[in-house]
Amino acid sequence: MPADASRPSSSDEGTIMNRFNMNVIALAVSLGFSAGAMAQSMSRTDYTAAKNKIAAEYKSAKAACASLSANAKDICVAQAKGSEKVAAADLEASYKPGPKTRYQARVAKAEADYGVANEKCDDSSGNAKDVCVKEAKAARTTAEADAKAEMKTTDANATAAEKSTDARSTANTQTSDARKDARADKVDAQYAVAKEKCDDRAGAAKDDCLAQAKAHAGK
């Protein structure tokens, strides 16, 4: 059967995706450096111009996905959307620097990575796909937990620096609690992955797999 001339070949798709990825990386780097350089003196006009540039780059990146098909197109669109959100969050963190905007930027990155990883899981099926999805979620949970712990630690330390010894002690406790919460979230996420991997087994083998997963997670 002759090849469908309207559909890009696998090598064409790879070339387009590689070019797209390089453009996205270049955009992220340029925005990161330019926004960082203007952080202390960025005017509202500069900020608006940067936002417009991000929107234009997103439109261009998404348009480049139109020549792809099937899951390659879905992945491409997820990358375009994720890069836009990350660039926008990085811009906010530079325009209004602080623990909250830095946290939001890290969460945006975690969500963007998850969106792409989750789309890539559609190339698999059965238990392999289920494990892939759980691993993508675990990576997002880990990144978000670390970001939250950092924000809480920064806030606690800032408060402690302005107050009494008792306040500093409280801040240390809050920092410790934040790190414990982050560890717990990450353990739960990894446990979900381990349990999912047991689903392709049966009988005693599956029971043993689940027992090991539970023991490793301290459940």
mmCIF file with all atom_site columns, C-alpha atoms in Angstrom, residues 1-141:
data_model
loop_
_atom_site.group_PDB
_atom_site.id
_atom_site.type_symbol
_atom_site.label_atom_id
_atom_site.label_alt_id
_atom_site.label_comp_id
_atom_site.label_asym_id
_atom_site.label_entity_id
_atom_site.label_seq_id
_atom_site.pdbx_PDB_ins_code
_atom_site.Cartn_x
_atom_site.Cartn_y
_atom_site.Cartn_z
_atom_site.occupancy
_atom_site.B_iso_or_equiv
_atom_site.pdbx_formal_charge
_atom_site.auth_seq_id
_atom_site.auth_comp_id
_atom_site.auth_asym_id
_atom_site.auth_atom_id
_atom_site.pdbx_PDB_model_num
ATOM 1   C CA . MET A 1 1   ? 0.000  0.000  0.000  1.00 0.00 ? 1   MET A CA 1
ATOM 2   C CA . PRO A 1 2   ? 1.530  3.410  -0.903 1.00 0.00 ? 2   PRO A CA 1
ATOM 3   C CA . ALA A 1 3   ? 2.498  5.712  1.941  1.00 0.00 ? 3   ALA A CA 1
ATOM 4   C CA . ASP A 1 4   ? 0.101  8.478  2.853  1.00 0.00 ? 4   ASP A CA 1
ATOM 5   C CA . ALA A 1 5   ? 1.800  11.601 1.541  1.00 0.00 ? 5   ALA A CA 1
ATOM 6   C CA . SER A 1 6   ? -0.283 13.801 3.840  1.00 0.00 ? 6   SER A CA 1
ATOM 7   C CA . ARG A 1 7   ? 1.102  12.148 6.955  1.00 0.00 ? 7   ARG A CA 1
ATOM 8   C CA . PRO A 1 8   ? 4.683  12.951 8.051  1.00 0.00 ? 8   PRO A CA 1
ATOM 9   C CA . SER A 1 9   ? 7.071  10.005 8.131  1.00 0.00 ? 9   SER A CA 1
ATOM 10  C CA . SER A 1 10  ? 8.528  8.904  11.464 1.00 0.00 ? 10  SER A CA 1
ATOM 11  C CA . SER A 1 11  ? 11.814 10.571 10.548 1.00 0.00 ? 11  SER A CA 1
ATOM 12  C CA . ASP A 1 12  ? 9.997  13.807 9.660  1.00 0.00 ? 12  ASP A CA 1
ATOM 13  C CA . GLU A 1 13  ? 8.141  13.687 12.972 1.00 0.00 ? 13  GLU A CA 1
ATOM 14  C CA . GLY A 1 14  ? 11.417 13.229 14.810 1.00 0.00 ? 14  GLY A CA 1
ATOM 15  C CA . THR A 1 15  ? 12.984 16.194 12.998 1.00 0.00 ? 15  THR A CA 1
ATOM 16  C CA . ILE A 1 16  ? 9.991  18.410 13.759 1.00 0.00 ? 16  ILE A CA 1
ATOM 17  C CA . MET A 1 17  ? 9.924  17.353 17.409 1.00 0.00 ? 17  MET A CA 1
ATOM 18  C CA . ASN A 1 18  ? 13.673 17.945 17.811 1.00 0.00 ? 18  ASN A CA 1
ATOM 19  C CA . ARG A 1 19  ? 13.396 21.387 16.217 1.00 0.00 ? 19  ARG A CA 1
ATOM 20  C CA . PHE A 1 20  ? 10.385 22.164 18.405 1.00 0.00 ? 20  PHE A CA 1
ATOM 21  C CA . ASN A 1 21  ? 12.209 21.064 21.557 1.00 0.00 ? 21  ASN A CA 1
ATOM 22  C CA . MET A 1 22  ? 15.221 23.223 20.715 1.00 0.00 ? 22  MET A CA 1
ATOM 23  C CA . ASN A 1 23  ? 12.962 26.228 20.159 1.00 0.00 ? 23  ASN A CA 1
ATOM 24  C CA . VAL A 1 24  ? 11.221 25.635 23.492 1.00 0.00 ? 24  VAL A CA 1
ATOM 25  C CA . ILE A 1 25  ? 14.546 25.331 25.331 1.00 0.00 ? 25  ILE A CA 1
ATOM 26  C CA . ALA A 1 26  ? 15.862 28.497 23.669 1.00 0.00 ? 26  ALA A CA 1
ATOM 27  C CA . LEU A 1 27  ? 12.681 30.351 24.642 1.00 0.00 ? 27  LEU A CA 1
ATOM 28  C CA . ALA A 1 28  ? 12.852 29.188 28.255 1.00 0.00 ? 28  ALA A CA 1
ATOM 29  C CA . VAL A 1 29  ? 16.513 30.154 28.568 1.00 0.00 ? 29  VAL A CA 1
ATOM 30  C CA . SER A 1 30  ? 16.059 33.569 26.961 1.00 0.00 ? 30  SER A CA 1
ATOM 31  C CA . LEU A 1 31  ? 13.036 34.352 29.119 1.00 0.00 ? 31  LEU A CA 1
ATOM 32  C CA . GLY A 1 32  ? 14.778 33.140 32.232 1.00 0.00 ? 32  GLY A CA 1
ATOM 33  C CA . PHE A 1 33  ? 17.861 35.306 31.690 1.00 0.00 ? 33  PHE A CA 1
ATOM 34  C CA . SER A 1 34  ? 16.040 38.397 30.464 1.00 0.00 ? 34  SER A CA 1
ATOM 35  C CA . ALA A 1 35  ? 13.404 38.253 33.215 1.00 0.00 ? 35  ALA A CA 1
ATOM 36  C CA . GLY A 1 36  ? 16.052 37.642 35.856 1.00 0.00 ? 36  GLY A CA 1
ATOM 37  C CA . ALA A 1 37  ? 18.118 40.590 34.653 1.00 0.00 ? 37  ALA A CA 1
ATOM 38  C CA . MET A 1 38  ? 15.094 42.895 34.802 1.00 0.00 ? 38  MET A CA 1
ATOM 39  C CA . ALA A 1 39  ? 13.807 41.605 38.151 1.00 0.00 ? 39  ALA A CA 1
ATOM 40  C CA . GLN A 1 40  ? 14.832 44.712 40.087 1.00 0.00 ? 40  GLN A CA 1
ATOM 41  C CA . SER A 1 41  ? 13.859 47.275 37.450 1.00 0.00 ? 41  SER A CA 1
ATOM 42  C CA . MET A 1 42  ? 11.252 45.704 35.185 1.00 0.00 ? 42  MET A CA 1
ATOM 43  C CA . SER A 1 43  ? 8.596  48.203 34.275 1.00 0.00 ? 43  SER A CA 1
ATOM 44  C CA . ARG A 1 44  ? 4.987  47.294 33.696 1.00 0.00 ? 44  ARG A CA 1
ATOM 45  C CA . THR A 1 45  ? 5.611  47.890 29.993 1.00 0.00 ? 45  THR A CA 1
ATOM 46  C CA . ASP A 1 46  ? 8.541  45.446 29.964 1.00 0.00 ? 46  ASP A CA 1
ATOM 47  C CA . TYR A 1 47  ? 6.488  42.903 31.878 1.00 0.00 ? 47  TYR A CA 1
ATOM 48  C CA . THR A 1 48  ? 3.595  43.185 29.421 1.00 0.00 ? 48  THR A CA 1
ATOM 49  C CA . ALA A 1 49  ? 5.977  42.872 26.472 1.00 0.00 ? 49  ALA A CA 1
ATOM 50  C CA . ALA A 1 50  ? 7.449  39.709 27.979 1.00 0.00 ? 50  ALA A CA 1
ATOM 51  C CA . LYS A 1 51  ? 3.966  38.249 28.481 1.00 0.00 ? 51  LYS A CA 1
ATOM 52  C CA . ASN A 1 52  ? 3.096  39.015 24.875 1.00 0.00 ? 52  ASN A CA 1
ATOM 53  C CA . LYS A 1 53  ? 6.293  37.333 23.714 1.00 0.00 ? 53  LYS A CA 1
ATOM 54  C CA . ILE A 1 54  ? 5.417  34.204 25.685 1.00 0.00 ? 54  ILE A CA 1
ATOM 55  C CA . ALA A 1 55  ? 1.935  34.148 24.136 1.00 0.00 ? 55  ALA A CA 1
ATOM 56  C CA . ALA A 1 56  ? 3.381  34.552 20.635 1.00 0.00 ? 56  ALA A CA 1
ATOM 57  C CA . GLU A 1 57  ? 5.942  31.799 21.164 1.00 0.00 ? 57  GLU A CA 1
ATOM 58  C CA . TYR A 1 58  ? 3.212  29.484 22.443 1.00 0.00 ? 58  TYR A CA 1
ATOM 59  C CA . LYS A 1 59  ? 1.053  30.175 19.399 1.00 0.00 ? 59  LYS A CA 1
ATOM 60  C CA . SER A 1 60  ? 3.976  29.427 17.098 1.00 0.00 ? 60  SER A CA 1
ATOM 61  C CA . ALA A 1 61  ? 4.968  26.271 18.981 1.00 0.00 ? 61  ALA A CA 1
ATOM 62  C CA . LYS A 1 62  ? 1.412  24.949 18.964 1.00 0.00 ? 62  LYS A CA 1
ATOM 63  C CA . ALA A 1 63  ? 1.073  25.648 15.249 1.00 0.00 ? 63  ALA A CA 1
ATOM 64  C CA . ALA A 1 64  ? 4.200  23.565 14.628 1.00 0.00 ? 64  ALA A CA 1
ATOM 65  C CA . CYS A 1 65  ? 2.385  20.591 16.150 1.00 0.00 ? 65  CYS A CA 1
ATOM 66  C CA . ALA A 1 66  ? -0.243 20.636 13.397 1.00 0.00 ? 66  ALA A CA 1
ATOM 67  C CA . SER A 1 67  ? 1.987  18.700 10.993 1.00 0.00 ? 67  SER A CA 1
ATOM 68  C CA . LEU A 1 68  ? 2.255  15.801 13.451 1.00 0.00 ? 68  LEU A CA 1
ATOM 69  C CA . SER A 1 69  ? -0.322 13.108 14.082 1.00 0.00 ? 69  SER A CA 1
ATOM 70  C CA . ALA A 1 70  ? -1.573 10.678 16.714 1.00 0.00 ? 70  ALA A CA 1
ATOM 71  C CA . ASN A 1 71  ? 0.214  10.695 20.059 1.00 0.00 ? 71  ASN A CA 1
ATOM 72  C CA . ALA A 1 72  ? 3.224  12.587 18.708 1.00 0.00 ? 72  ALA A CA 1
ATOM 73  C CA . LYS A 1 73  ? 0.886  15.539 18.161 1.00 0.00 ? 73  LYS A CA 1
ATOM 74  C CA . ASP A 1 74  ? -0.590 15.231 21.669 1.00 0.00 ? 74  ASP A CA 1
ATOM 75  C CA . ILE A 1 75  ? 2.902  15.209 23.174 1.00 0.00 ? 75  ILE A CA 1
ATOM 76  C CA . CYS A 1 76  ? 3.889  18.211 21.086 1.00 0.00 ? 76  CYS A CA 1
ATOM 77  C CA . VAL A 1 77  ? 0.844  20.196 22.246 1.00 0.00 ? 77  VAL A CA 1
ATOM 78  C CA . ALA A 1 78  ? 1.510  19.221 25.881 1.00 0.00 ? 78  ALA A CA 1
ATOM 79  C CA . GLN A 1 79  ? 5.086  20.465 25.529 1.00 0.00 ? 79  GLN A CA 1
ATOM 80  C CA . ALA A 1 80  ? 3.906  23.757 24.033 1.00 0.00 ? 80  ALA A CA 1
ATOM 81  C CA . LYS A 1 81  ? 1.334  24.317 26.787 1.00 0.00 ? 81  LYS A CA 1
ATOM 82  C CA . GLY A 1 82  ? 3.754  23.297 29.522 1.00 0.00 ? 82  GLY A CA 1
ATOM 83  C CA . SER A 1 83  ? 6.509  25.584 28.248 1.00 0.00 ? 83  SER A CA 1
ATOM 84  C CA . GLU A 1 84  ? 4.082  28.514 28.117 1.00 0.00 ? 84  GLU A CA 1
ATOM 85  C CA . LYS A 1 85  ? 2.994  27.964 31.724 1.00 0.00 ? 85  LYS A CA 1
ATOM 86  C CA . VAL A 1 86  ? 6.574  27.577 32.941 1.00 0.00 ? 86  VAL A CA 1
ATOM 87  C CA . ALA A 1 87  ? 7.718  30.711 31.119 1.00 0.00 ? 87  ALA A CA 1
ATOM 88  C CA . ALA A 1 88  ? 4.765  32.683 32.509 1.00 0.00 ? 88  ALA A CA 1
ATOM 89  C CA . ALA A 1 89  ? 5.420  31.464 36.057 1.00 0.00 ? 89  ALA A CA 1
ATOM 90  C CA . ASP A 1 90  ? 9.144  32.251 35.758 1.00 0.00 ? 90  ASP A CA 1
ATOM 91  C CA . LEU A 1 91  ? 8.268  35.737 34.555 1.00 0.00 ? 91  LEU A CA 1
ATOM 92  C CA . GLU A 1 92  ? 5.997  36.280 37.577 1.00 0.00 ? 92  GLU A CA 1
ATOM 93  C CA . ALA A 1 93  ? 8.732  35.023 39.905 1.00 0.00 ? 93  ALA A CA 1
ATOM 94  C CA . SER A 1 94  ? 11.134 37.566 38.408 1.00 0.00 ? 94  SER A CA 1
ATOM 95  C CA . TYR A 1 95  ? 8.646  40.436 38.306 1.00 0.00 ? 95  TYR A CA 1
ATOM 96  C CA . LYS A 1 96  ? 7.410  39.805 41.864 1.00 0.00 ? 96  LYS A CA 1
ATOM 97  C CA . PRO A 1 97  ? 10.221 37.813 43.531 1.00 0.00 ? 97  PRO A CA 1
ATOM 98  C CA . GLY A 1 98  ? 9.317  35.962 46.702 1.00 0.00 ? 98  GLY A CA 1
ATOM 99  C CA . PRO A 1 99  ? 8.750  32.494 48.188 1.00 0.00 ? 99  PRO A CA 1
ATOM 100 C CA . LYS A 1 100 ? 5.204  32.237 46.799 1.00 0.00 ? 100 LYS A CA 1
ATOM 101 C CA . THR A 1 101 ? 6.046  33.061 43.177 1.00 0.00 ? 101 THR A CA 1
ATOM 102 C CA . ARG A 1 102 ? 9.143  30.826 43.298 1.00 0.00 ? 102 ARG A CA 1
ATOM 103 C CA . TYR A 1 103 ? 6.929  28.035 44.608 1.00 0.00 ? 103 TYR A CA 1
ATOM 104 C CA . GLN A 1 104 ? 4.378  28.633 41.860 1.00 0.00 ? 104 GLN A CA 1
ATOM 105 C CA . ALA A 1 105 ? 7.152  28.510 39.248 1.00 0.00 ? 105 ALA A CA 1
ATOM 106 C CA . ARG A 1 106 ? 8.367  25.152 40.546 1.00 0.00 ? 106 ARG A CA 1
ATOM 107 C CA . VAL A 1 107 ? 4.821  23.791 40.597 1.00 0.00 ? 107 VAL A CA 1
ATOM 108 C CA . ALA A 1 108 ? 4.318  24.996 37.022 1.00 0.00 ? 108 ALA A CA 1
ATOM 109 C CA . LYS A 1 109 ? 7.443  23.086 35.999 1.00 0.00 ? 109 LYS A CA 1
ATOM 110 C CA . ALA A 1 110 ? 6.235  19.954 37.811 1.00 0.00 ? 110 ALA A CA 1
ATOM 111 C CA . GLU A 1 111 ? 2.825  20.182 36.144 1.00 0.00 ? 111 GLU A CA 1
ATOM 112 C CA . ALA A 1 112 ? 4.382  20.767 32.718 1.00 0.00 ? 112 ALA A CA 1
ATOM 113 C CA . ASP A 1 113 ? 6.686  17.776 33.072 1.00 0.00 ? 113 ASP A CA 1
ATOM 114 C CA . TYR A 1 114 ? 3.753  15.667 34.235 1.00 0.00 ? 114 TYR A CA 1
ATOM 115 C CA . GLY A 1 115 ? 1.603  16.724 31.300 1.00 0.00 ? 115 GLY A CA 1
ATOM 116 C CA . VAL A 1 116 ? 4.237  15.618 28.802 1.00 0.00 ? 116 VAL A CA 1
ATOM 117 C CA . ALA A 1 117 ? 5.123  12.422 30.671 1.00 0.00 ? 117 ALA A CA 1
ATOM 118 C CA . ASN A 1 118 ? 1.466  11.459 30.969 1.00 0.00 ? 118 ASN A CA 1
ATOM 119 C CA . GLU A 1 119 ? 0.928  11.924 27.226 1.00 0.00 ? 119 GLU A CA 1
ATOM 120 C CA . LYS A 1 120 ? 3.984  9.773  26.496 1.00 0.00 ? 120 LYS A CA 1
ATOM 121 C CA . CYS A 1 121 ? 2.390  6.966  28.525 1.00 0.00 ? 121 CYS A CA 1
ATOM 122 C CA . ASP A 1 122 ? -0.253 6.664  25.789 1.00 0.00 ? 122 ASP A CA 1
ATOM 123 C CA . ASP A 1 123 ? 2.416  4.981  23.670 1.00 0.00 ? 123 ASP A CA 1
ATOM 124 C CA . SER A 1 124 ? 2.200  2.011  26.066 1.00 0.00 ? 124 SER A CA 1
ATOM 125 C CA . SER A 1 125 ? -0.691 -0.232 27.058 1.00 0.00 ? 125 SER A CA 1
ATOM 126 C CA . GLY A 1 126 ? -1.846 -2.505 29.868 1.00 0.00 ? 126 GLY A CA 1
ATOM 127 C CA . ASN A 1 127 ? 0.153  -2.587 33.077 1.00 0.00 ? 127 ASN A CA 1
ATOM 128 C CA . ALA A 1 128 ? 3.119  -0.860 31.430 1.00 0.00 ? 128 ALA A CA 1
ATOM 129 C CA . LYS A 1 129 ? 0.899  2.165  30.798 1.00 0.00 ? 129 LYS A CA 1
ATOM 130 C CA . ASP A 1 130 ? -0.514 2.065  34.338 1.00 0.00 ? 130 ASP A CA 1
ATOM 131 C CA . VAL A 1 131 ? 3.001  2.009  35.800 1.00 0.00 ? 131 VAL A CA 1
ATOM 132 C CA . CYS A 1 132 ? 4.058  4.821  33.474 1.00 0.00 ? 132 CYS A CA 1
ATOM 133 C CA . VAL A 1 133 ? 1.169  7.006  34.682 1.00 0.00 ? 133 VAL A CA 1
ATOM 134 C CA . LYS A 1 134 ? 1.919  6.273  38.337 1.00 0.00 ? 134 LYS A CA 1
ATOM 135 C CA . GLU A 1 135 ? 5.589  7.129  37.800 1.00 0.00 ? 135 GLU A CA 1
ATOM 136 C CA . ALA A 1 136 ? 4.625  10.414 36.139 1.00 0.00 ? 136 ALA A CA 1
ATOM 137 C CA . LYS A 1 137 ? 2.372  11.247 39.085 1.00 0.00 ? 137 LYS A CA 1
ATOM 138 C CA . ALA A 1 138 ? 5.096  10.268 41.566 1.00 0.00 ? 138 ALA A CA 1
ATOM 139 C CA . ALA A 1 139 ? 7.581  12.593 39.861 1.00 0.00 ? 139 ALA A CA 1
ATOM 140 C CA . ARG A 1 140 ? 5.056  15.442 40.035 1.00 0.00 ? 140 ARG A CA 1
ATOM 141 C CA . THR A 1 141 ? 4.291  14.729 43.693 1.00 0.00 ? 141 THR A CA 1
#
